[in-house]
Short mmCIF file of C-alpha atoms and ligand atoms in Angstrom, two decimals:
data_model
loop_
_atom_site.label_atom_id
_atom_site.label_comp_id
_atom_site.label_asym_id
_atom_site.label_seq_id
_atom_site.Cartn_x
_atom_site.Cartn_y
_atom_site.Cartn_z
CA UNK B 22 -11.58 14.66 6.21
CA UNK B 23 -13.72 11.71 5.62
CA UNK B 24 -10.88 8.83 5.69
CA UNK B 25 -10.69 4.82 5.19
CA UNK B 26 -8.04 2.58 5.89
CA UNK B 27 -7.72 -0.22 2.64
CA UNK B 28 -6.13 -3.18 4.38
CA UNK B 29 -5.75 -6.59 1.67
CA UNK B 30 -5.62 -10.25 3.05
CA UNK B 31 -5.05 -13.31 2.25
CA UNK B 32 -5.06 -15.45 4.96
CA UNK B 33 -4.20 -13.05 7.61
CA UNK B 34 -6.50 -14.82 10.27
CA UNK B 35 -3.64 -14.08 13.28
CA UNK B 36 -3.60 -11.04 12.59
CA UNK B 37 -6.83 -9.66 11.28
CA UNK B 38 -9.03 -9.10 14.04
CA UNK B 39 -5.69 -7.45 16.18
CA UNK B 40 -4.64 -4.85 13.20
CA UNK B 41 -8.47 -4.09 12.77
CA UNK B 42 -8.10 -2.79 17.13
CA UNK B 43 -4.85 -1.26 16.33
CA UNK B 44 -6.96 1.12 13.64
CA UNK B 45 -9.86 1.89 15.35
CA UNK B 46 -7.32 2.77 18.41
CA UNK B 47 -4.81 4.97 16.43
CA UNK B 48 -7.29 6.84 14.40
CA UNK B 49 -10.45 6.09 15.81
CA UNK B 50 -12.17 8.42 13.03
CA UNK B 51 -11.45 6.52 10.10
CA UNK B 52 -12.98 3.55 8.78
CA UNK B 53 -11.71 0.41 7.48
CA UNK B 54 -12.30 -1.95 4.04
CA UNK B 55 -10.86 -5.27 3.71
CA UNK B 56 -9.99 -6.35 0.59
CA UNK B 57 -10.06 -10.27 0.66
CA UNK B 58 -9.16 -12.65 -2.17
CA UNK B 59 -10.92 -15.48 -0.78
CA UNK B 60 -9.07 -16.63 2.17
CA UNK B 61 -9.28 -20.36 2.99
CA UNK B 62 -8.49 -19.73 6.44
CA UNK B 63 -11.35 -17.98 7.00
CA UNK B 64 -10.33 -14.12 7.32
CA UNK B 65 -13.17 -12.96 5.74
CA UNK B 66 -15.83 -14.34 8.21
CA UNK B 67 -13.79 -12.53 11.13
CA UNK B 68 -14.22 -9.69 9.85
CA UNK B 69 -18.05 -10.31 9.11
CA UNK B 70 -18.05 -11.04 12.43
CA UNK B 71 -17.08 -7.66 13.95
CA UNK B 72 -19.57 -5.82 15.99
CA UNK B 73 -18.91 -2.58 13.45
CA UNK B 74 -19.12 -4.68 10.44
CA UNK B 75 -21.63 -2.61 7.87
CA UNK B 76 -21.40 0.38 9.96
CA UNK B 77 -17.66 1.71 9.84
CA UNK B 78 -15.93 -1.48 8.95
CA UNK B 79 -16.56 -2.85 5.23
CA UNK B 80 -15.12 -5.97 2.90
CA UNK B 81 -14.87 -6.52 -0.85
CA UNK B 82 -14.46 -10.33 -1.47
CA UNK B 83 -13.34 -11.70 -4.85
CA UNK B 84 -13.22 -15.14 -5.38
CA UNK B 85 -9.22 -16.12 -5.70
CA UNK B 86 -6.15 -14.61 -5.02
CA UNK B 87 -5.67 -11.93 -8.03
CA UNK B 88 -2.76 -10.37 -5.83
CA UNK B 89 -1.86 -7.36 -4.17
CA UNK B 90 -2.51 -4.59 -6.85
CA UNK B 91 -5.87 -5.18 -7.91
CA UNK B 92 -7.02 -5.61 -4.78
CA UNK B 93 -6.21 -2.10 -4.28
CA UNK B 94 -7.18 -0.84 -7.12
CA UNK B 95 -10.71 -2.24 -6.56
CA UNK B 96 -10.52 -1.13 -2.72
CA UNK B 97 -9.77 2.47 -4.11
CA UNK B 98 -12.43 2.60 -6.70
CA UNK B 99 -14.78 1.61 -4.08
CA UNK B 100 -13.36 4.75 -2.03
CA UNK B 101 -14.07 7.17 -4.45
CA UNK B 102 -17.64 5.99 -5.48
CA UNK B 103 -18.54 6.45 -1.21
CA UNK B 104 -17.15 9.81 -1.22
CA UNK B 105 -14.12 9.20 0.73
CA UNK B 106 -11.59 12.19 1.20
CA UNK B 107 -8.27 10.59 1.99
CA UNK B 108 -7.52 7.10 1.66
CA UNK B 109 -4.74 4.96 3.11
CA UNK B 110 -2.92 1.62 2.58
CA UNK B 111 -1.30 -0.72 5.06
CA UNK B 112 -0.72 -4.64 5.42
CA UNK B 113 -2.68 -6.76 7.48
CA UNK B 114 0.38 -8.26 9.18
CA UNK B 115 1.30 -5.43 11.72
CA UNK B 116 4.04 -4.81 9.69
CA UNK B 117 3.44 -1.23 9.66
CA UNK B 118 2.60 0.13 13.04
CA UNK B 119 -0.98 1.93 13.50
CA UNK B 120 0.75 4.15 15.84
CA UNK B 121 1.99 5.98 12.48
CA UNK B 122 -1.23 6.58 11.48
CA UNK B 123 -2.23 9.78 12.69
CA UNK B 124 0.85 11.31 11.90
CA UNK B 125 0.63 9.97 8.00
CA UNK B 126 -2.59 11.19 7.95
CA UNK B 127 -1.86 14.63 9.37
CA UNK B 128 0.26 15.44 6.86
CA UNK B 129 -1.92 15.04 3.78
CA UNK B 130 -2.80 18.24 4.65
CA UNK B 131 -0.55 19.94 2.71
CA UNK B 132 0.37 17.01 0.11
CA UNK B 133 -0.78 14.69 -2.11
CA UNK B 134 0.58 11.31 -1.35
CA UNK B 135 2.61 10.18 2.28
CA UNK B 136 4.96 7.90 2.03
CA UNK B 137 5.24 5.39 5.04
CA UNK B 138 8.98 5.54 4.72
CA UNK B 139 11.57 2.67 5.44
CA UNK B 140 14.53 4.50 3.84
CA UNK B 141 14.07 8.20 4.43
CA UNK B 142 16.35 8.14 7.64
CA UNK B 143 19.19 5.34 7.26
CA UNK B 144 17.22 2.35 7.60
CA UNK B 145 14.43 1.30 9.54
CA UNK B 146 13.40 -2.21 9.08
CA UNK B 147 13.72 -4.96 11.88
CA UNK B 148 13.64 -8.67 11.80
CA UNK B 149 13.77 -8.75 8.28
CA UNK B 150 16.66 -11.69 7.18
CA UNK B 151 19.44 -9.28 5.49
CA UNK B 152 18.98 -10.84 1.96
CA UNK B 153 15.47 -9.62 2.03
CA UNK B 154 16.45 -5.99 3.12
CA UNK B 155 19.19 -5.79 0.42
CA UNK B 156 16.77 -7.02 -1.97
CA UNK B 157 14.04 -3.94 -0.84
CA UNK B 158 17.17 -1.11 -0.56
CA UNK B 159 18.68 -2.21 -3.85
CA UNK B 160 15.57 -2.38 -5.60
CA UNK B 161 14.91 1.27 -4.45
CA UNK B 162 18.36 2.27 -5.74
CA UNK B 163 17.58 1.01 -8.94
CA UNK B 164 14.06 2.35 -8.93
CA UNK B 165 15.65 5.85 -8.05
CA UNK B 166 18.13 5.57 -10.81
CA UNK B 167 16.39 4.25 -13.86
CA UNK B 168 13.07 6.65 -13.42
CA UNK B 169 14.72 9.82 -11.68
CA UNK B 170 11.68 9.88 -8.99
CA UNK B 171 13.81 11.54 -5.84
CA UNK B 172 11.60 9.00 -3.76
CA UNK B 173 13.99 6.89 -1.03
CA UNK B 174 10.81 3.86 -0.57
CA UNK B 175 9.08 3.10 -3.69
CA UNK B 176 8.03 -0.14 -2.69
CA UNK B 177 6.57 0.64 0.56
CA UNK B 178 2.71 -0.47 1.07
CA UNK B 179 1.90 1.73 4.16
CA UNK B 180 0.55 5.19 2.25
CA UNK B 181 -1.57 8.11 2.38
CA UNK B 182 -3.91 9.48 -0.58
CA UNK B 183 -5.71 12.45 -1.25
CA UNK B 184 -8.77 11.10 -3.19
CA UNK B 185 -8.97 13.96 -5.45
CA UNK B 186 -5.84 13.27 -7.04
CA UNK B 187 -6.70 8.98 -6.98
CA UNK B 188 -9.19 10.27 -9.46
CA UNK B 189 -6.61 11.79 -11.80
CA UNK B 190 -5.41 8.23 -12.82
CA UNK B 191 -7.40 5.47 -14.48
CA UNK B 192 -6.81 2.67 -11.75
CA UNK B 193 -8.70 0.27 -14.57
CA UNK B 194 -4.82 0.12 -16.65
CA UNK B 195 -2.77 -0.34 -13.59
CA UNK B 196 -1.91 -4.32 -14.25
CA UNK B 197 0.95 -4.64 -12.07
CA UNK B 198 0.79 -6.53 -8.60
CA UNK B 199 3.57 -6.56 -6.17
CA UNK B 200 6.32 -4.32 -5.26
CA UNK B 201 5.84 -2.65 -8.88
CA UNK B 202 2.30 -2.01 -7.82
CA UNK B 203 3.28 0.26 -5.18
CA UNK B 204 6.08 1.69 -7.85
CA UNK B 205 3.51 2.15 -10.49
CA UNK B 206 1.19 4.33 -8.37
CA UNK B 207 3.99 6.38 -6.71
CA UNK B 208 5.67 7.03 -9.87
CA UNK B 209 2.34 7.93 -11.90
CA UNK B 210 0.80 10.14 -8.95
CA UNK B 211 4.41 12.05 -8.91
CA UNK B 212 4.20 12.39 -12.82
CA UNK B 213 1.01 14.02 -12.27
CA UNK B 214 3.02 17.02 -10.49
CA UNK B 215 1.78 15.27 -7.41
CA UNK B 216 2.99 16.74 -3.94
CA UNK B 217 4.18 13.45 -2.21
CA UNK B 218 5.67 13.76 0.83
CA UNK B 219 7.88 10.57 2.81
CA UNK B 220 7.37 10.36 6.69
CA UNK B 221 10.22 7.96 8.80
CA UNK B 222 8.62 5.07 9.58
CA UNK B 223 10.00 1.85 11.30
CA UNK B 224 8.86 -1.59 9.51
CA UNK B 225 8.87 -4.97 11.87
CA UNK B 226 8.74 -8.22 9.72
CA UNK B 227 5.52 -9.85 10.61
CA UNK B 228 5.76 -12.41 13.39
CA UNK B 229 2.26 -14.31 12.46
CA UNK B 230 0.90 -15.97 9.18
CA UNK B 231 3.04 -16.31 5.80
CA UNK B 232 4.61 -13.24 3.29
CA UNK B 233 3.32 -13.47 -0.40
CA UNK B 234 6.30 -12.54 -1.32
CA UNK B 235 7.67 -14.30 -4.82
CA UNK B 236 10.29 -14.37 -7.59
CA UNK B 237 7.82 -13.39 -9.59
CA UNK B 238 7.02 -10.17 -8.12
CA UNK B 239 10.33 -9.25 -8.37
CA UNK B 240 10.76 -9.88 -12.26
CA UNK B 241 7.75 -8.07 -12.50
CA UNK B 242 9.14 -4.92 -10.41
CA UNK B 243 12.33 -5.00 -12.67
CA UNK B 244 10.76 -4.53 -15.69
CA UNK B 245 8.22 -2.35 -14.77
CA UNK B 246 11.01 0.71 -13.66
CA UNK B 247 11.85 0.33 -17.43
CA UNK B 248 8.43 0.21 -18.57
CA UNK B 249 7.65 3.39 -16.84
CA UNK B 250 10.90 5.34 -17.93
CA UNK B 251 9.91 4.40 -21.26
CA UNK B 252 6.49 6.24 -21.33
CA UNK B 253 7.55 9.02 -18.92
CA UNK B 254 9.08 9.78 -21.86
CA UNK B 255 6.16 11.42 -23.14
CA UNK B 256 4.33 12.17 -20.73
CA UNK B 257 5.87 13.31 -17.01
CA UNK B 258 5.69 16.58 -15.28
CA UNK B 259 6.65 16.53 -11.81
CA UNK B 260 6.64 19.74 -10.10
N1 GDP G 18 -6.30 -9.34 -1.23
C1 GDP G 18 -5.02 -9.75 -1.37
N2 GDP G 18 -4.13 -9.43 -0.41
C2 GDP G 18 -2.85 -9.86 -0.56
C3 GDP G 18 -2.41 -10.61 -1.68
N3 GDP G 18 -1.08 -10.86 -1.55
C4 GDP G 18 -0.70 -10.30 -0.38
N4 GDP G 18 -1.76 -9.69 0.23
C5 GDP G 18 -1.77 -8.92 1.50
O1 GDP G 18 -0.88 -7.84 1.32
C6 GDP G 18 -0.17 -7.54 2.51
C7 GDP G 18 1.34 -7.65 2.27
O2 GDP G 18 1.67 -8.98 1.93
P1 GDP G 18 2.91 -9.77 2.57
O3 GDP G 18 2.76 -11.19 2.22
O4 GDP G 18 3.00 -9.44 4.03
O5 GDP G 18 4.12 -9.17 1.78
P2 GDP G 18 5.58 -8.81 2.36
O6 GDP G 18 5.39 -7.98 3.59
O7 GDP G 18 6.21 -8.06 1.22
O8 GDP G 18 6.25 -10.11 2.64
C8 GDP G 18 -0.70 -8.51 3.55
O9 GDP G 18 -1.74 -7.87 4.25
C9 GDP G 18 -1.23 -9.66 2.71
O10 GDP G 18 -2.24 -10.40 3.35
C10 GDP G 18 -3.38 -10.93 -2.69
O11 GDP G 18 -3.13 -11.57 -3.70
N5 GDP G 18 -4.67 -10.47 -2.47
MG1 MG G 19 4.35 -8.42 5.19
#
């Protein structure tokens, strides 16, 4: 199946040109777009700079940072429009190892969505400083609770797509950026009577460049849960 790896950056210059190998090594079929909000240090021109750059490696560059969920949302609309069969998410910060890849991919064979999965298996996150891992478990325990989705990592960016069902939501109305980006697509894919699947997977805090990570995206991720109980209401048929 035609496939493409969506990695986002913002100023992932240690660690763009290494996860970019790790890809191309791990699932040497696949291709790769870079989603860059304008990166002062310079990410973007790396990645120009690549020997497959036009041919199996590709960039979208907006202007600013607009954060984490549009940049997806843009990367998968791009995705669809080239005719692109299965489409995956991961970080740029080697937080999620390309190792996983081919057995993500693998299994969207029979399913919809793969979940990259932190939680699935006691827990599997190292170097992380334990206020930041209680944050991520608790906010899956509430995520779990308030919107009923049996899904142990909600917030997890490293993720598997069919295209085909991508299609089935209007990426234009998702709004929300952070942690409640990767919520908001989980939760709408698996109210679509999605098949979604969650794979082990081991998560190493990135030892190069800066996290994104905010208060903000928190708040947001709080009352989004809520937001989405609230018009599951109406509309939500898992299966
Ligand atoms: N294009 C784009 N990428 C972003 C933005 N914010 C974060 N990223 C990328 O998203 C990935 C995850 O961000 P990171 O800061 O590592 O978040 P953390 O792992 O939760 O601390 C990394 O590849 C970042 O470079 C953004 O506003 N725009
Ligand atoms: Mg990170």
């Amino acid at each position: 199946m035609k496939t493409i790896v969506c990695i986002p950056t913002y100023n992932e210059i240690e660690n763009i040109n290494r996860i970019v190998d790790l890809v191309y090594e791990n699932l040497p079929s696949a291709h790769i777009l870079v989603i860059d909000d304008g990166s002062p240090d310079g990410t973007a021109v790396a990645v120009r700079q690549r020997v497959e750059y036009g041919e199996r490696l590709y960039i979208i560059e907006r202007e600013q940072k607009l954060g984490l969920g549009t940049a997806y949302c843009t990367g998968f609309a791009w995705a669809i429009s080239q005719g692109y069969e299965v489409v995956m998410q991961m970080d740029a910060d080697l937080s999620h190892d390309a190792k996983d890849l081919p057995r993500l991919h693998a299994a969207i064979a029979d399913s919809d969505l793969v979940i990259g999965s932190r939680y699935v298996s006691g827990v599997n996150v190292i170097n992380w400083p334990m206020s930041r891992l209680l944050l991520s478990y608790f906010a899956n325990v509430y995520t779990r609770f308030i919107t009923g989705m049996p899904i142990r990592d909600a917030t997890g960016g490293f993720k598997c797509f069919r295209t085909e069902v991508l299609r089935s939501i209007d990426l234009a109305q998702i709004r929300s950026n952070g942690y409640a980006f990767q919520i908001e697509m989980t939760f709408r894919l698996w109210c679509k009577g999605a098949r979604v699947v969650e794979l082990p997977i081991v998560f190493v805090d990135r030892i190069s460049g800066t996290s994104k990570m905010s208060k903000n995206i928190i708040y947001e991720a709080a009352w989004l849960v809520w937001k989405l109980k609230i018009t599951s209401m109406f509309r939500c048929s898992p299966r």
